Short mmCIF file of C-alpha atoms in Angstrom, two decimals:
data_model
loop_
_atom_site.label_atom_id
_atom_site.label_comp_id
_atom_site.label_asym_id
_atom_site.label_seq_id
_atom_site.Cartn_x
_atom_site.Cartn_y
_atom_site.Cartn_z
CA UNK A 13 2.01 26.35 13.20
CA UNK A 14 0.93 27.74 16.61
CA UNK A 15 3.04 26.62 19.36
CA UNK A 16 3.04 27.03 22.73
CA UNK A 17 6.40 27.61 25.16
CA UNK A 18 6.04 24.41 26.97
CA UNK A 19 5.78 22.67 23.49
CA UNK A 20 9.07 24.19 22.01
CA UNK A 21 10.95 23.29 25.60
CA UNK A 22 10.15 19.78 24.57
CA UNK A 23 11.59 20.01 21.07
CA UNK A 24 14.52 21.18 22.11
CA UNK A 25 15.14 18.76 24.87
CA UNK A 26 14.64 16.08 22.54
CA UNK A 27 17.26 17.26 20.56
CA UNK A 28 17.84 17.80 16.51
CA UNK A 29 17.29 14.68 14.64
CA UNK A 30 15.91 13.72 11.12
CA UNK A 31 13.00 16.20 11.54
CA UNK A 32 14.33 18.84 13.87
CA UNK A 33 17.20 21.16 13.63
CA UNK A 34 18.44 23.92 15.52
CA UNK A 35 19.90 27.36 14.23
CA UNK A 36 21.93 30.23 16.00
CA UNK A 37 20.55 32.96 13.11
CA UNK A 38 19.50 33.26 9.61
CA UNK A 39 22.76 33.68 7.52
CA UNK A 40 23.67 32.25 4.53
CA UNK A 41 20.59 31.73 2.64
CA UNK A 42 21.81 28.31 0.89
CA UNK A 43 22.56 26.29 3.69
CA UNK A 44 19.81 27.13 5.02
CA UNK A 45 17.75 26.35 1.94
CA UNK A 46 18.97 22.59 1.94
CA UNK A 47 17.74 21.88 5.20
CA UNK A 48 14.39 23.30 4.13
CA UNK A 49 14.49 21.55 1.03
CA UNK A 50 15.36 18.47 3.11
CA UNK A 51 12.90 18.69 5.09
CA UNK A 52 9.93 18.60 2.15
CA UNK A 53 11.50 16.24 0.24
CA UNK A 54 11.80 13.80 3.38
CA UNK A 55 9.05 13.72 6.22
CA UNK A 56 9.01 17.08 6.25
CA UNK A 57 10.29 18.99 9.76
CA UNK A 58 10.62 21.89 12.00
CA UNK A 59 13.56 24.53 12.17
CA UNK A 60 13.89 26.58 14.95
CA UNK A 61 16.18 29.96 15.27
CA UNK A 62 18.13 30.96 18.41
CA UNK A 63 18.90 27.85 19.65
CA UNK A 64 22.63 26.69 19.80
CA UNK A 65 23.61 23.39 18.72
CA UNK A 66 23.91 22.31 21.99
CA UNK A 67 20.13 23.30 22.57
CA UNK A 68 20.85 26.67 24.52
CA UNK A 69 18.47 29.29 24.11
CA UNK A 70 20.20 32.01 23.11
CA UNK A 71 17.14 34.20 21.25
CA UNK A 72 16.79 34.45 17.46
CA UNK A 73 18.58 37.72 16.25
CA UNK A 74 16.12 40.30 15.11
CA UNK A 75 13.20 37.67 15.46
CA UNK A 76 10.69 39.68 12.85
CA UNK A 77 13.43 40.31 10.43
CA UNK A 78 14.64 36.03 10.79
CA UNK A 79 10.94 34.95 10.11
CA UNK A 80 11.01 36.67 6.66
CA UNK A 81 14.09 36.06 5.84
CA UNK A 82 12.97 32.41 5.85
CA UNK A 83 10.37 33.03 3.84
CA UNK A 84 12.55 34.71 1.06
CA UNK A 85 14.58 31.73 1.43
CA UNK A 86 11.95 29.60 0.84
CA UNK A 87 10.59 31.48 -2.17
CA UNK A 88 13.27 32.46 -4.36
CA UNK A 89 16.23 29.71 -3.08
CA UNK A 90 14.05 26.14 -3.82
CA UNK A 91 12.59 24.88 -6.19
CA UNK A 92 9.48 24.31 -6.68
CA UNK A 93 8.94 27.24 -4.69
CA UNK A 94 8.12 25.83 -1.49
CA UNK A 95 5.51 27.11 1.01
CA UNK A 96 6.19 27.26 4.76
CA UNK A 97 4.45 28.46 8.25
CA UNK A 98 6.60 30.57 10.63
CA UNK A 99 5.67 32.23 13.50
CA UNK A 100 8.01 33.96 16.76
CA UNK A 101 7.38 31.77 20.04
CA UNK A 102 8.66 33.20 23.47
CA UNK A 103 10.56 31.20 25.69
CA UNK A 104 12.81 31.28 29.06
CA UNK A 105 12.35 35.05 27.89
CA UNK A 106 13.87 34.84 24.52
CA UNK A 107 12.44 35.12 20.71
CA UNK A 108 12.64 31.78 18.87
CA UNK A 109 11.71 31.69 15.49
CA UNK A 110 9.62 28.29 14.41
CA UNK A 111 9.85 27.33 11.24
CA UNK A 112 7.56 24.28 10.29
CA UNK A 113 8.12 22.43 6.64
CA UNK A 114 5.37 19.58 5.48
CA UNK A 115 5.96 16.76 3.58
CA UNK A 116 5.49 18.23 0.39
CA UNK A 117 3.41 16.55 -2.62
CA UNK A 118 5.39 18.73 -5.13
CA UNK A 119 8.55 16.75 -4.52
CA UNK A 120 11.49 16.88 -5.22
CA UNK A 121 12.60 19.98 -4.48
CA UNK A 122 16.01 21.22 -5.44
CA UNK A 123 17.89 24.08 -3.87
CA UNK A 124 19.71 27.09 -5.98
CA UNK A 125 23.49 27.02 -5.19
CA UNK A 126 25.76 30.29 -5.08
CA UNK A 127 26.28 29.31 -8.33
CA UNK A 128 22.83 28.82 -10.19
CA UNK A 129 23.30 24.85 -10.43
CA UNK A 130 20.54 23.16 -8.75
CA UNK A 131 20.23 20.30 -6.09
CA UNK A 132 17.97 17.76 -4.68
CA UNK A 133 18.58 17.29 -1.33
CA UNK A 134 17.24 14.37 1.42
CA UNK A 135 17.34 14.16 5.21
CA UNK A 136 19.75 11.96 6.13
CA UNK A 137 19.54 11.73 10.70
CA UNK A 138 20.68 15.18 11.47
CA UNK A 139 22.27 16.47 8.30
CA UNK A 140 21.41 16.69 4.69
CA UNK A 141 22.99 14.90 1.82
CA UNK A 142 22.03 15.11 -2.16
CA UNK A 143 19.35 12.64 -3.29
CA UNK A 144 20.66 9.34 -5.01
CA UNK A 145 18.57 8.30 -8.13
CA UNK A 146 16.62 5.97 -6.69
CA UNK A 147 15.63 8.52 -3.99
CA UNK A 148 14.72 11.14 -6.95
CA UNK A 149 12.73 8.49 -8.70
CA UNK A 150 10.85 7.59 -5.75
CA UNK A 151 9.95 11.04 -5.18
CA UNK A 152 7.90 11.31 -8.60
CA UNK A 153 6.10 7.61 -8.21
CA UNK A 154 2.64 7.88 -9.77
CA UNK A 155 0.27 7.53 -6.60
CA UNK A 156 -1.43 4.37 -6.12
CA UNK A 157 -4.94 3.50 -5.00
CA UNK A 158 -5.37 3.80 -1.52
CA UNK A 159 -6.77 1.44 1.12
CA UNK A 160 -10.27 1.39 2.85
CA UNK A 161 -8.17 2.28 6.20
CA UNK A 162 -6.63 5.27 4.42
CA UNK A 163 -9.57 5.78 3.11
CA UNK A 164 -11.73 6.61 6.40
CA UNK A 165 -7.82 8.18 7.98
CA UNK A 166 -8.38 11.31 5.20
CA UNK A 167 -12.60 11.81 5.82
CA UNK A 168 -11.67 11.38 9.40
CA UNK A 169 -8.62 13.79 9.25
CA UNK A 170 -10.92 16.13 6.80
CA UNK A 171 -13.62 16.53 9.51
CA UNK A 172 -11.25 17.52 11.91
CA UNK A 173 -9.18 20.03 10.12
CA UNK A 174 -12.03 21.60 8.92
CA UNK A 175 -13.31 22.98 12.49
CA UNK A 176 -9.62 22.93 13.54
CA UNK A 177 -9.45 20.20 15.63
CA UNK A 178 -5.72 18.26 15.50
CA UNK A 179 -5.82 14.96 14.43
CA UNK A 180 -3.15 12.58 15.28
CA UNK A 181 -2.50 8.67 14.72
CA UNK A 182 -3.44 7.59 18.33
CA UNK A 183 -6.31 9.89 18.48
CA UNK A 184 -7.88 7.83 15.55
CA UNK A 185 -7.26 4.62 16.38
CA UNK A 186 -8.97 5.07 19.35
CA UNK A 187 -12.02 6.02 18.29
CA UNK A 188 -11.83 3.33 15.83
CA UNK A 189 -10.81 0.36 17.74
CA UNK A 190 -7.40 -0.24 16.18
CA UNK A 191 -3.90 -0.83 16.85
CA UNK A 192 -1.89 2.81 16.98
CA UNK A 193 0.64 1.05 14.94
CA UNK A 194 -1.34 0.49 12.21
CA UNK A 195 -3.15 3.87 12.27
CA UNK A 196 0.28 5.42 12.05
CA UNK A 197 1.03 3.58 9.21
CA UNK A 198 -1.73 4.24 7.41
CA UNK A 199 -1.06 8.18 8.32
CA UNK A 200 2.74 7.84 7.05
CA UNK A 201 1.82 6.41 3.79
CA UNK A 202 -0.67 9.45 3.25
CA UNK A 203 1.82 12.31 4.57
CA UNK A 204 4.10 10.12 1.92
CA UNK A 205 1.67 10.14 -1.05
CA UNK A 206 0.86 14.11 -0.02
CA UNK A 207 -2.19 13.87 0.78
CA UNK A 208 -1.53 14.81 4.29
CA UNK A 209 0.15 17.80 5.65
CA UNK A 210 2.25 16.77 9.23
CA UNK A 211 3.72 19.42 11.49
CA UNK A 212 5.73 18.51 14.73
CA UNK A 213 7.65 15.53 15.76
CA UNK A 214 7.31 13.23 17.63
CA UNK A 215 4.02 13.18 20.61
CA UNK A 216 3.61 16.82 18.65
CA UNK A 217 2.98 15.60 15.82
CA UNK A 218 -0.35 16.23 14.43
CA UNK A 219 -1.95 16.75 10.81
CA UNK A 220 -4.14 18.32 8.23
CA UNK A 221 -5.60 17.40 4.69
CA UNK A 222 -3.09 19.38 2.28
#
């Protein structure tokens, strides 16, 4: 995910949250693993490094080195191995690391402890917590038919990803005379069903056809 400095600024000042969380450095590789396993397993999310809890930008420790140690991370500490997009933005003059995790259609993902057991992990707000049954069984519903709305929502979204345009909610209903309500429904239940691939939060948030 390509961001720009102005667009990090804005994460940050809107603070870590159910799809959003800040980290100092890349340390131990569990923790770290949860909230990336989280993140799939929920609405997916972005992690950026060098930020302090309290949203300082303090500059990702060996920036090159962070980005792929989160890949490792990614590859050898969840399971299914889970696929990420990382890239080094520059801002106030310091190297963040951005680390964005879809929604991922090969839920549920567990994380390898210290100890070889596994673990299925949720977003819960700001923090992670294990996945209750029902949570687990949700995450492997057989997908159902979809709607004429959702329908049109993945040609529509298809079109645009394929010359690279970004699609978002509000950007389709108005070019198709409906409520932006609805059209973000309709683009929920599709990131839900993984069918569509959603990176950033909030007015950032755009997708792509997985």
């Amino acid at each position: 995910m390509e961001m720009t400095e102005a667009e990090l600024l804005a994460l940050v000042e809107a603070g870590e949250g159910k799809t959003l969380e800040f980290k100092r450095g890349v340390q131990r590789g569990e923790k770290l693993a949860r909230t990336l396993a989280a993140f799939a397993n929920t609405r997916g999310g972005i992690l950026l490094v060098g930020i302090g809890d309290d949203g300082a930008l303090l500059g990702a420790p060996r920036p090159r080195e962070s980005a792929r140690a989160l890949v490792e991370i990614a590859a050898e500490l969840v399971e299914p191995t889970l696929t990420i997009e990382v890239s080094i933005v520059r801002a106030l003059e310091k190297a963040i690391v951005c680390c964005s995790v879809p929604l991922s259609g090969a839920r549920p993902h567990a994380v390898v402890r210290d100890d070889g057991t596994r673990e299925i992990v949720v977003r819960a707000g700001s923090s992670n917590r294990a996945a209750g049954e029902r949570a687990i069984a949700e995450m492997r519903v057989r997908p159902r038919a979809f709607t004429e709305l959702e329908l049109a929502v993945l040609a529509w979204v298809g079109r645009r990803t394929a010359v690279k345009h970004p699609a978002t909610p509000d950007d389709f209903a108005q070019e198709h005379g409906i409520g932006k309500q609805r059209a973000r429904n309709a683009f929920g239940a599709l990131e839900r069903a993984g069918k569509l691939v959603a990176h950033g939060v909030g007015v950032l948030r755009t997708y792509r056809t997985g």
